[in-house]
Amino acid sequence: MPYLKADAPLNTPEAETLESLLGKKNYHNTRLKRIKTIQDLTDAERNRSGLVTIGKRCITIPGDPFGVYPSWAGNVAHPEDERMLDILPPIFETLIQGEIIQSDQLNAIEHLLSRVPTTGVNQLAAEISNGNEYDVVKYTAEESVVDFKMGSLSVRLMNAKDIDMRAPSPYNHTLRARMSVSGANDVFNELHMSTSLQQYAMTCILRDGTGQLNERDSYDEAEDDVDLENPGSKAFEKLRARAQERFWLHMTPEQRQRLHYESLQSNPQLEDILMIIKANWDRSWNDKEDVDYFRQYAKDAKAAEHVWDLVDKDVFVVTDKNNQVVFANVEHAADLMFGTDVVDNLVRALDLWSYFTPLPLPETQRHVVDRWVRHLHPELDLHKAPVDRLPQAKMAVAHLGCWSHLFDPNGKMVIRTRDARFARSVNQEYSQLLFPQFAKAVLGKATSITRLLVQNLDPEYYAECVEIFNHLPEGERVVTDDEDFASLFVLLVNAYTQRHRDRTDVKGGLAGLVTLGDYTGGNLCVPQLGIKVPYKPGACAVIRGDKLDHLVTDYRPPRYGIVVTNHESTKRHALRKMGRVPQQAIIDEGEPFDRPDRLMSTTCVNKRSDDDDDDEIHWTNKELHGPRALDSSSESG
């Protein structure tokens, strides 16, 4: 990922071990030349942590001569290490050459999925099951569920007769959704934090004299403390989030009850601090739509453990009353299609791409509990990692593809995403040069795997997506396959995504979710359906993600994911080019785009770049204009 020789998988090439990657001096300039290789470090230096602080730019890492950490990134990267030009292309070429392996199992899955839109679940089970035998798990007015074996594969088909995808709100009012909500309330019945309780919890943190949790976390360390003499809105926003985090994730129910009782009592010793907090209280925090992400996380964790049914089948498909697919999951889809060697190379490519290329830290609205995740999984905390563990300590989300500008929801102009343009920082020429190969090798395999489900389960939508892609600007779309149908890919690196809907995906469309790596845990949950699936490495799921909530439970990393989808704005752009006038997106001019509750509904984008560090960075001519530029100290004629 890469690893030291002793920890690396068998047959790992020497060039991909940390001894090799961190063992070369960097002679790009005098400052970098002084950085020690990992072999030059003393034992004490090698075991030292605190080399990197999340959110703070770092360009000198002892033991890692080519390593840099941009303030916006979720990984230590090596964008100027020219060895990537030798290491990555052969892996990419192997992946590009890897073809689908035709087998009886794969043919059976394709046949099953293609029959789903036109055939009832009982009839389909009777026709394709082993010995025409199947079990009726449930048969009610609301749903029909059948289990059967198809060769060696286990299959479950669920027809949700109380769901009609054509309805404005098809999923929230079904019996299944109501039972899911009721069950979650039964196992987690604590009320939201009132305004007074939040203010008191913030006061208690400040009373401790730290302005932070008991165990200091590495994220934004210098900004955690609240200066009561010069308070600022950002500081109080972070303090409020810290109070919510401590309340829901660090306290027991009994401790929370006691704190609530204390908040109702008069305490003259805290009055001065409480007055300052009230004076700096943002009125939007009183909004009934204000989201407490930590409470939602805690509640979902309980529901995932005790309420939502685990459907542990090789193939699982949910349809609505009209046999339209709502959700589907195929375990080990990647291995079935391409074999373990190709899948291993796919993970290897992702490991190395995220070693060389800086990738954005997950934005903090959808991934607000990442601090807590680093508490649960300290191996992911960059601040706690010594130099030989930094490559494993990464959490990132990169958007690769195209969409329109935030304030252009009707897609008048489609542009490449910032991550696909490598526009967050300079010195990414090598990654940018290799990106077309990466797209065909890695994203192309995700395209093929997702196509297995989308094309068979919803052929009309698939054809529409192909048409959309073909009408996008050639210079902006990312080509991954001979027949592309997805214009946006989201690369997930150890990302712990909370409950959300992808409201900016094509309305009513299907998004593909391909998961890879060597992780355990990580069930994919769909609360409105009251289900979760194992979602083991190599699985592929498709979901109507613009209206169905979904989340992934805790897991032991490493884990990679690739979301395969289309942005609604690209569809509107394509329709306009085809001469069809799309329905205009409705924008409420009284609602700002940056409201927190709206941010959670959009694609999870970290907007930071090196531009945010302009006061700290002193650019050289070579960094600004390329390696052939004059040195900063050179005299002009």
XYZ file of C-alpha atoms in Angstrom, residues 121-129 132-134:
12
model
C -40.233 -13.052 -8.569
C -42.129 -16.322 -8.064
C -42.204 -17.129 -11.761
C -38.548 -16.240 -12.182
C -37.528 -18.364 -9.202
C -39.544 -21.306 -10.480
C -37.939 -21.117 -13.922
C -34.246 -20.693 -13.117
C -33.726 -22.228 -9.665
C -37.285 -25.469 -10.001
C -37.396 -25.299 -6.215
C -37.496 -22.117 -4.166
